[in-house]
Coordinates of C-alpha atoms and ligand atoms in Angstrom, one line a residue:
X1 CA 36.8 -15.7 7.0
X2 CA 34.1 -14.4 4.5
X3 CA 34.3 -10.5 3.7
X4 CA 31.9 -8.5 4.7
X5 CA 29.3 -8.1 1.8
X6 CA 26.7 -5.4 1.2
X7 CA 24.8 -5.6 -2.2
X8 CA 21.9 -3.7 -3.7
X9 CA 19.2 -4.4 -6.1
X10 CA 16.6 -1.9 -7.1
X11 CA 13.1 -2.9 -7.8
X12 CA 11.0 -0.6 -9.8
X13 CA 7.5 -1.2 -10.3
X14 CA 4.9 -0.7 -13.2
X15 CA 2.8 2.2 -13.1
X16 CA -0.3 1.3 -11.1
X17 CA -3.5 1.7 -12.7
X18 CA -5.0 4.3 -10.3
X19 CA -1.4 6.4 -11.4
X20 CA -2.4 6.1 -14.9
X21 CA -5.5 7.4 -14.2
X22 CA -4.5 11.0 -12.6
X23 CA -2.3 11.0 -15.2
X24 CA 1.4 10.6 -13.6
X25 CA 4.4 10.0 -16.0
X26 CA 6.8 7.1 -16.1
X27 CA 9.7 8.9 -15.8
X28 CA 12.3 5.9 -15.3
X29 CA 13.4 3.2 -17.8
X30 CA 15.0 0.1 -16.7
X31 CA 17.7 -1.5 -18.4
X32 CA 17.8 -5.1 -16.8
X33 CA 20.7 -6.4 -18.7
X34 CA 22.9 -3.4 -18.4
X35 CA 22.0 -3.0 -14.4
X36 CA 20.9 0.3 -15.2
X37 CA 18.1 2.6 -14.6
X38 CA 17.3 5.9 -15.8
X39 CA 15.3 8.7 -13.6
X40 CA 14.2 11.5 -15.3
X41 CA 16.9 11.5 -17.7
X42 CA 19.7 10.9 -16.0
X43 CA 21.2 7.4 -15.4
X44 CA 22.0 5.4 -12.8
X45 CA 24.6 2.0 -12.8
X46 CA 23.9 -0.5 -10.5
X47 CA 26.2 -3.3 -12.0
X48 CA 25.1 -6.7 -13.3
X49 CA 22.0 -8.4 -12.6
X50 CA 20.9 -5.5 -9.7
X51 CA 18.2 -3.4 -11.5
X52 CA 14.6 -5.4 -12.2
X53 CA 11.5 -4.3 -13.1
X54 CA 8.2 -5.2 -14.7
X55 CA 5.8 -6.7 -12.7
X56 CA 5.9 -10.5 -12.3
X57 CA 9.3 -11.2 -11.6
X58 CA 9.2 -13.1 -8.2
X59 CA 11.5 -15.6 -9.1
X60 CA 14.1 -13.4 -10.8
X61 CA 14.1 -10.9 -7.0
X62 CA 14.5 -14.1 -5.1
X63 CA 17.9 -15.7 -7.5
X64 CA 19.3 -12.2 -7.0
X65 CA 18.8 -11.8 -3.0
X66 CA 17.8 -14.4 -0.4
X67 CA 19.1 -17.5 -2.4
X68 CA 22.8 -17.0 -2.5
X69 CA 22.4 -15.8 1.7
X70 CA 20.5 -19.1 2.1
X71 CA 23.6 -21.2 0.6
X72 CA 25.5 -19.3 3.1
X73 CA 23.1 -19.7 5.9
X74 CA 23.7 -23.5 6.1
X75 CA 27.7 -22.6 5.9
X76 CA 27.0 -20.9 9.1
X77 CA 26.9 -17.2 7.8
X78 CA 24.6 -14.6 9.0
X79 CA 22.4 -13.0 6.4
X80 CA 19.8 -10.0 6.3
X81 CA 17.5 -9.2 3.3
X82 CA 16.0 -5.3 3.6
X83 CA 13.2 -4.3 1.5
X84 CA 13.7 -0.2 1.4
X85 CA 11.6 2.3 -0.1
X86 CA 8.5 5.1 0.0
X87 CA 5.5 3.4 1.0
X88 CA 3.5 2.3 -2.2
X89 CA 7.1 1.5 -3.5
X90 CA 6.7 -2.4 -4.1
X91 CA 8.1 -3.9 -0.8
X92 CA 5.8 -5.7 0.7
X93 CA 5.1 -6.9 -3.2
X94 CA 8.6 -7.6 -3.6
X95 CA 9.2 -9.5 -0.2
X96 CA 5.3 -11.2 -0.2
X97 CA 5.3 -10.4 3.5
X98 CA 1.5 -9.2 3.1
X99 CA 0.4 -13.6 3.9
X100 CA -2.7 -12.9 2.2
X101 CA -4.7 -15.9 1.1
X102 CA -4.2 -14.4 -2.7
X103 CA -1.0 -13.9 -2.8
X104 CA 1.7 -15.6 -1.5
X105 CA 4.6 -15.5 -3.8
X106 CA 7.6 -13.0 -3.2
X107 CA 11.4 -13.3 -1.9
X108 CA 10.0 -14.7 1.7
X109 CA 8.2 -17.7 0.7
X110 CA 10.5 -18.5 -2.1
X111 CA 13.5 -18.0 1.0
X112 CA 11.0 -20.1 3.9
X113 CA 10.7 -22.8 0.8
X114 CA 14.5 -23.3 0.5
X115 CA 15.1 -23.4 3.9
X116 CA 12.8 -25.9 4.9
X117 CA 13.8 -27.9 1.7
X118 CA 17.1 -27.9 3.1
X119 CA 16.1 -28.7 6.6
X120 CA 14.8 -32.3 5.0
X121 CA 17.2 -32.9 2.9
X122 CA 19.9 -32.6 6.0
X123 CA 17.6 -34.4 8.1
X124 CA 17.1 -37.0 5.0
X125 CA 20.8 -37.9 5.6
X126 CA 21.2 -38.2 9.1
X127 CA 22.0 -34.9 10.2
X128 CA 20.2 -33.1 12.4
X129 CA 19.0 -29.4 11.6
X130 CA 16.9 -27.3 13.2
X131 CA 15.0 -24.6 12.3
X132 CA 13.3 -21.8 14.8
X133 CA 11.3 -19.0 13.4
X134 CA 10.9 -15.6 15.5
X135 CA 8.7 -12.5 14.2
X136 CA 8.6 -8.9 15.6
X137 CA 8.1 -5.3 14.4
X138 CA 10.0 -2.3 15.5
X139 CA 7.4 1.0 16.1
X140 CA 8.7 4.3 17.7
X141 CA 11.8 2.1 18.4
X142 CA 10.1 -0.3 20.6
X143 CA 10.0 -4.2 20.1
X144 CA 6.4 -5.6 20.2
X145 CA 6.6 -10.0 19.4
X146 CA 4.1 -10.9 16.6
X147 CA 4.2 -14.7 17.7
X148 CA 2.9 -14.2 21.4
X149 CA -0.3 -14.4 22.1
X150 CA -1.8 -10.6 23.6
X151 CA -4.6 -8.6 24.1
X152 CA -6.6 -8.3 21.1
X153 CA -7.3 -4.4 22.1
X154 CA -4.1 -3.7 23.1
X155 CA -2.3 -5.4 20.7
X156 CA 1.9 -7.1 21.4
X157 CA 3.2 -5.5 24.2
X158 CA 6.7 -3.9 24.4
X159 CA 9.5 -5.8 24.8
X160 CA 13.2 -5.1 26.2
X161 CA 16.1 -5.2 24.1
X162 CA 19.6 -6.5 26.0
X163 CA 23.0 -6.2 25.2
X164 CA 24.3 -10.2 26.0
X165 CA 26.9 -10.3 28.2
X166 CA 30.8 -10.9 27.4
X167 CA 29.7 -9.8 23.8
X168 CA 27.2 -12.2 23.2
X169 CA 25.0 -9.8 20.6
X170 CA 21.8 -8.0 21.4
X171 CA 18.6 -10.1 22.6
X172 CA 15.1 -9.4 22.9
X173 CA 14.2 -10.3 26.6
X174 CA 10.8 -12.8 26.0
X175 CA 10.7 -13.2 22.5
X176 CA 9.0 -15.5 21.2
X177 CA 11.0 -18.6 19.0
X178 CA 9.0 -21.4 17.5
X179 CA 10.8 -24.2 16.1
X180 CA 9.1 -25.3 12.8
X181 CA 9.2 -28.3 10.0
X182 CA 7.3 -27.4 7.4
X183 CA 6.3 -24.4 5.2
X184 CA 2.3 -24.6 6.2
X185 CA 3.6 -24.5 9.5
X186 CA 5.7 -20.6 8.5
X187 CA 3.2 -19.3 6.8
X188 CA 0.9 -20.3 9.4
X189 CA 2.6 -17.9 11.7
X190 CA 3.4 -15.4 9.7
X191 CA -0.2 -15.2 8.7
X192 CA -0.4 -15.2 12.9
X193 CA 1.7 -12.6 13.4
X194 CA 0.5 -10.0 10.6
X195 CA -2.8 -10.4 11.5
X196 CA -1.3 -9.5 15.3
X197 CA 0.3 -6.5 13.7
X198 CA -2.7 -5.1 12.5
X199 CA -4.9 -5.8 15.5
X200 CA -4.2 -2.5 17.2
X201 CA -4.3 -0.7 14.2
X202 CA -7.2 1.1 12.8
X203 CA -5.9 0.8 8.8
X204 CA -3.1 -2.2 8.2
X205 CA -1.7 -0.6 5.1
X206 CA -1.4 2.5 7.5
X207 CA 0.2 0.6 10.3
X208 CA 2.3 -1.9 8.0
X209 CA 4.2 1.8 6.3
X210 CA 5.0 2.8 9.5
X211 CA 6.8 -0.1 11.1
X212 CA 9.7 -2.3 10.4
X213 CA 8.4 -6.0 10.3
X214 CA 11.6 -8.4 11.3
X215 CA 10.8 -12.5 10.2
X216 CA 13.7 -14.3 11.6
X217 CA 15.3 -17.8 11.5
X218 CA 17.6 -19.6 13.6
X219 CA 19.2 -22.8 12.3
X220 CA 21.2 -24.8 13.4
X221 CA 23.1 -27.4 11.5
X222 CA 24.6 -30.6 13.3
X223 CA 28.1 -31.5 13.3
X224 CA 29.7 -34.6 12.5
X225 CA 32.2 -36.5 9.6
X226 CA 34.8 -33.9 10.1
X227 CA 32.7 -30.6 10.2
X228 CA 31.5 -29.0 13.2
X229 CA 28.2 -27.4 14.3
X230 CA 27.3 -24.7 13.0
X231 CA 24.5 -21.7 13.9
X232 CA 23.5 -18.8 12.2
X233 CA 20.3 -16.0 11.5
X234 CA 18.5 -14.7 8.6
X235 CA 16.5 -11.9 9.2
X236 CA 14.1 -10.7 6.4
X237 CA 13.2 -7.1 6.6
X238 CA 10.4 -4.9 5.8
X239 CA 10.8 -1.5 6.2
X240 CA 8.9 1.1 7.2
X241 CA 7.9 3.6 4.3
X242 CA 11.4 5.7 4.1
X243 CA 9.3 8.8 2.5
X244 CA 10.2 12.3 3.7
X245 CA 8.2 14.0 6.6
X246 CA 7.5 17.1 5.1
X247 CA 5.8 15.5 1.7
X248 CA 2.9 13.3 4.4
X249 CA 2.0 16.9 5.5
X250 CA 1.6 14.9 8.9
X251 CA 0.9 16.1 12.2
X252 CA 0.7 15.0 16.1
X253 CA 1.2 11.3 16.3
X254 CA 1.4 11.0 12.5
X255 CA 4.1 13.9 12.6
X256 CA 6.0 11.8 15.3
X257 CA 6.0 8.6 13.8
X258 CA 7.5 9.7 10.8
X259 CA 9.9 11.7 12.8
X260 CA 11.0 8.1 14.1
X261 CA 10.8 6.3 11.1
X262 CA 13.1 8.6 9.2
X263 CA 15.5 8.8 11.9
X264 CA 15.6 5.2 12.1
X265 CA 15.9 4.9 8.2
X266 CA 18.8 7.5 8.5
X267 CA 20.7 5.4 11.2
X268 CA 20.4 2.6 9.2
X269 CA 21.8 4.1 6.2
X270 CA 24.8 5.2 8.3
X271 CA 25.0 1.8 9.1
X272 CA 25.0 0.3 5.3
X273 CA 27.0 3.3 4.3
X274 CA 30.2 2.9 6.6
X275 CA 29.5 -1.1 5.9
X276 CA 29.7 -0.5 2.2
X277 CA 33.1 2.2 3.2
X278 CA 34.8 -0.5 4.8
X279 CA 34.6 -3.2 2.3
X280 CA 36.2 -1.2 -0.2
X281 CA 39.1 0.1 2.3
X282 CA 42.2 -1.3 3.1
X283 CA 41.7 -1.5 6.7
X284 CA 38.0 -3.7 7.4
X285 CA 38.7 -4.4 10.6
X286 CA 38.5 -2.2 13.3
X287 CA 36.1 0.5 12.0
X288 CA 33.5 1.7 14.1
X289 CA 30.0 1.1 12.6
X290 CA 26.9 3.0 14.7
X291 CA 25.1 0.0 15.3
X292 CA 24.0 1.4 18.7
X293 CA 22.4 4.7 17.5
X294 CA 18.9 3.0 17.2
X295 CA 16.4 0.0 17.9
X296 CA 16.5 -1.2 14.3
X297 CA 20.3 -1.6 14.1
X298 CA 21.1 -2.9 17.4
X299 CA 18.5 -5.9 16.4
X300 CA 20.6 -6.4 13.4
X301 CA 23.8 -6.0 14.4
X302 CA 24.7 -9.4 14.2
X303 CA 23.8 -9.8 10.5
X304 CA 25.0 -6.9 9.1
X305 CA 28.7 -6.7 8.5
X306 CA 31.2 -8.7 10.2
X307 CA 31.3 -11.8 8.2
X308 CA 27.3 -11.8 7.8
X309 CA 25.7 -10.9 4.1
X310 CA 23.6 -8.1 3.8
X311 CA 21.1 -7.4 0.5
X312 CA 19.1 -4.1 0.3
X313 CA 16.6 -4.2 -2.3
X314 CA 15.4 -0.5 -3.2
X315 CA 11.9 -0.6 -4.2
X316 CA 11.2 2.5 -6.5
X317 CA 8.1 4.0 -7.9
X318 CA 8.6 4.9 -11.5
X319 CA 5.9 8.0 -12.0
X320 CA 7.2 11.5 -12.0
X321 CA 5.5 12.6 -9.0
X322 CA 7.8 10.6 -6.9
X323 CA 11.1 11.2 -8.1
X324 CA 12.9 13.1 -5.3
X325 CA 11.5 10.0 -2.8
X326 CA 13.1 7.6 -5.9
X327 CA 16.6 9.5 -6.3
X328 CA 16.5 9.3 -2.5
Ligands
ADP401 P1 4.8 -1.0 -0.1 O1 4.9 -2.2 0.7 O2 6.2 -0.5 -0.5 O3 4.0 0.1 0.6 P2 3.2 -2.5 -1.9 O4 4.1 -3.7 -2.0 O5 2.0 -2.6 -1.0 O6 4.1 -1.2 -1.5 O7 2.8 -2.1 -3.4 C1 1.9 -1.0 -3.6 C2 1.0 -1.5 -4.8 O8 1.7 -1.7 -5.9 C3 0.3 -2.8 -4.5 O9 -1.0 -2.7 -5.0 C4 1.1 -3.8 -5.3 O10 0.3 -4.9 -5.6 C5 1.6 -3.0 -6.4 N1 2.9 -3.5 -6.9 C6 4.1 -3.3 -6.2 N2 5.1 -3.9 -6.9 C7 4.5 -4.4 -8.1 C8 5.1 -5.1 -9.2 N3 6.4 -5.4 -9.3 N4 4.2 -5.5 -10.2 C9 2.9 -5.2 -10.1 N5 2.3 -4.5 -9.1 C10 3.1 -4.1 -8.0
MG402 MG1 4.1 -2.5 2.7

């Protein structure tokens, strides 16, 4: 049995031109070799190949995340790759989960790529594989399906989230699961489903820092010649904006949300944390892990810990005025 695996790699960005403008500071250097990266001053180890920077490194982020969790998705392995950081951080640059017509590079459509690349090449030698993709967000801790087709006012409607019987894992009661074949037909979607997201919004960059966005695939590999089936998830994760209430100056709904979103950051941190506790103990098994303490972790339960692979990628900001949300 595989060991439980958590790794990190930070992402710091450039400055941003608007940031040289007001005049803001970089404040961190990056030492990509080394895996280190310096904040103000003081330094930071990461270990070997987990600090990046600069700006067009797309291919770099995805060799040090999804691609070694995609080797082990088609062994059967669950996998999740979380994108964590202040909004403005690079996450949605990192992951390329915006689908826009201009830019669709990042860590998900280098991942989609392999997977379907995969799917043929099984299928190009008589084995059957199939492929089902699934997309929701979590806001205020509900579940709302970005594949099903809604209300254009109202936007996805809530949906329940179930514990399986006889431990079967957590489910999402309705959602929606589309089995696909090629990578026109994925970004298709997931153009589908972010457009969905925003529809109830008023401002999508707004609305996209305060929910988690959840892509998810099911494949399933056919048996045969001595090796049995096998069936696994990848979830691709991107966060909600894990800034700090007080800086937002928010209030009322705004105020509430954030509220939400930080608890929910801080749950899964307790999560990762006691993940990353027991892989360097003696004892792994049998230590309790709070999956159940909020919407986020319950969805991902199955694919973090246990014998599932787990990579956080901590997208920082490198300009002095953000670097208590960066140290954080
Ligand atoms: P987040 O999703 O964390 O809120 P974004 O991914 O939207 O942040 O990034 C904020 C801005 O910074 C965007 O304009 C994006 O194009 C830019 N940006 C982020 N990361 C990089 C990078 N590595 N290189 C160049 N520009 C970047
Ligand atoms: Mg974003």
């Amino acid at each position: 049995m595989a060991e439980t695996t958590v790794k990190v790699v930070v992402r710091c960005r450039p400055l941003l031109p608007h940031e040289t403008d007001k005049d803001v500071k970089n404040v961190s250097t990056i030492d990509e070799d080394g895996g280190r990266i310096t904040i103000s001053g003081r330094t930071h180890d990461y270990g070997n190949e987990s600090v990046v920077g600069g700006g067009d490194r797309h291919a770099i982020m995805y060799d040090r995340t999804a691609k070694p969790l995609i080797a082990q998705l088609f062994d059967g392995y669950n996998a999740t790759v979380l994108a964590y950081g202040q909004t403005g951080s690079g996450k949605t640059h990192t992951m390329g989960t915006a689908f826009d017509e201009a830019e669709v590079d990042g860590v998900v459509p280098r991942a989609v790529a392999e997977i379907i690349e995969r799917r043929q090449k099984l299928i190009s030698e008589g084995r059957g594989c199939l492929v089902v993709c699934s997309m929701c967000e979590v806001y205020q801790e509900e579940v709302r399906d970005l594949l099903m087709e809604c209300d254009e006012e109202e936007g996805p409607k809530a949906l329940a989230v179930r514990e399986a019987p006889n431990g079967g894992g957590v489910t999402i009661a309705g959602l929606s699961e589309r089995e696909v074949s090629s990578i026109e037909a994925v970004v298709a979607l997931t153009r589908e489903g972010t457009r969905r997201r925003m529809t109830a919004a008023t401002n999508m960059n707004e609305h996209s820092s305060r929910s988690h966005m959840i892509l998810s695939f099911r494949v399933e590999v056919a048996g045969g010649e001595g090796r049995s089936k096998t069936s696994s998830k990848l979830h691709l994760v991107d966060l909600a904006g894990s800034e700090r209430v007080k800086r937002t100056q928010a209030e009322g709904t705004r105020l509430q949300e954030g509220i939400e979103i930080n608890k929910s950051l801080f749950m899964l941190g307790n999560v990762i944390q006691r993940l990353v506790e027991l892989q360097s103990s003696e004892k792994r098994k049998g230590g309790h892990v709070p999956y159940r303490d909020s919407t986020l972790t319950r969805l991902l339960s199955d694919s973090l810990g246990g014998t599932a692979h787990t990579c956080m990628v901590a997208c920082v900001s490198p300009g002095d005025v953000d670097v208590s949300e960066t140290l954080n």
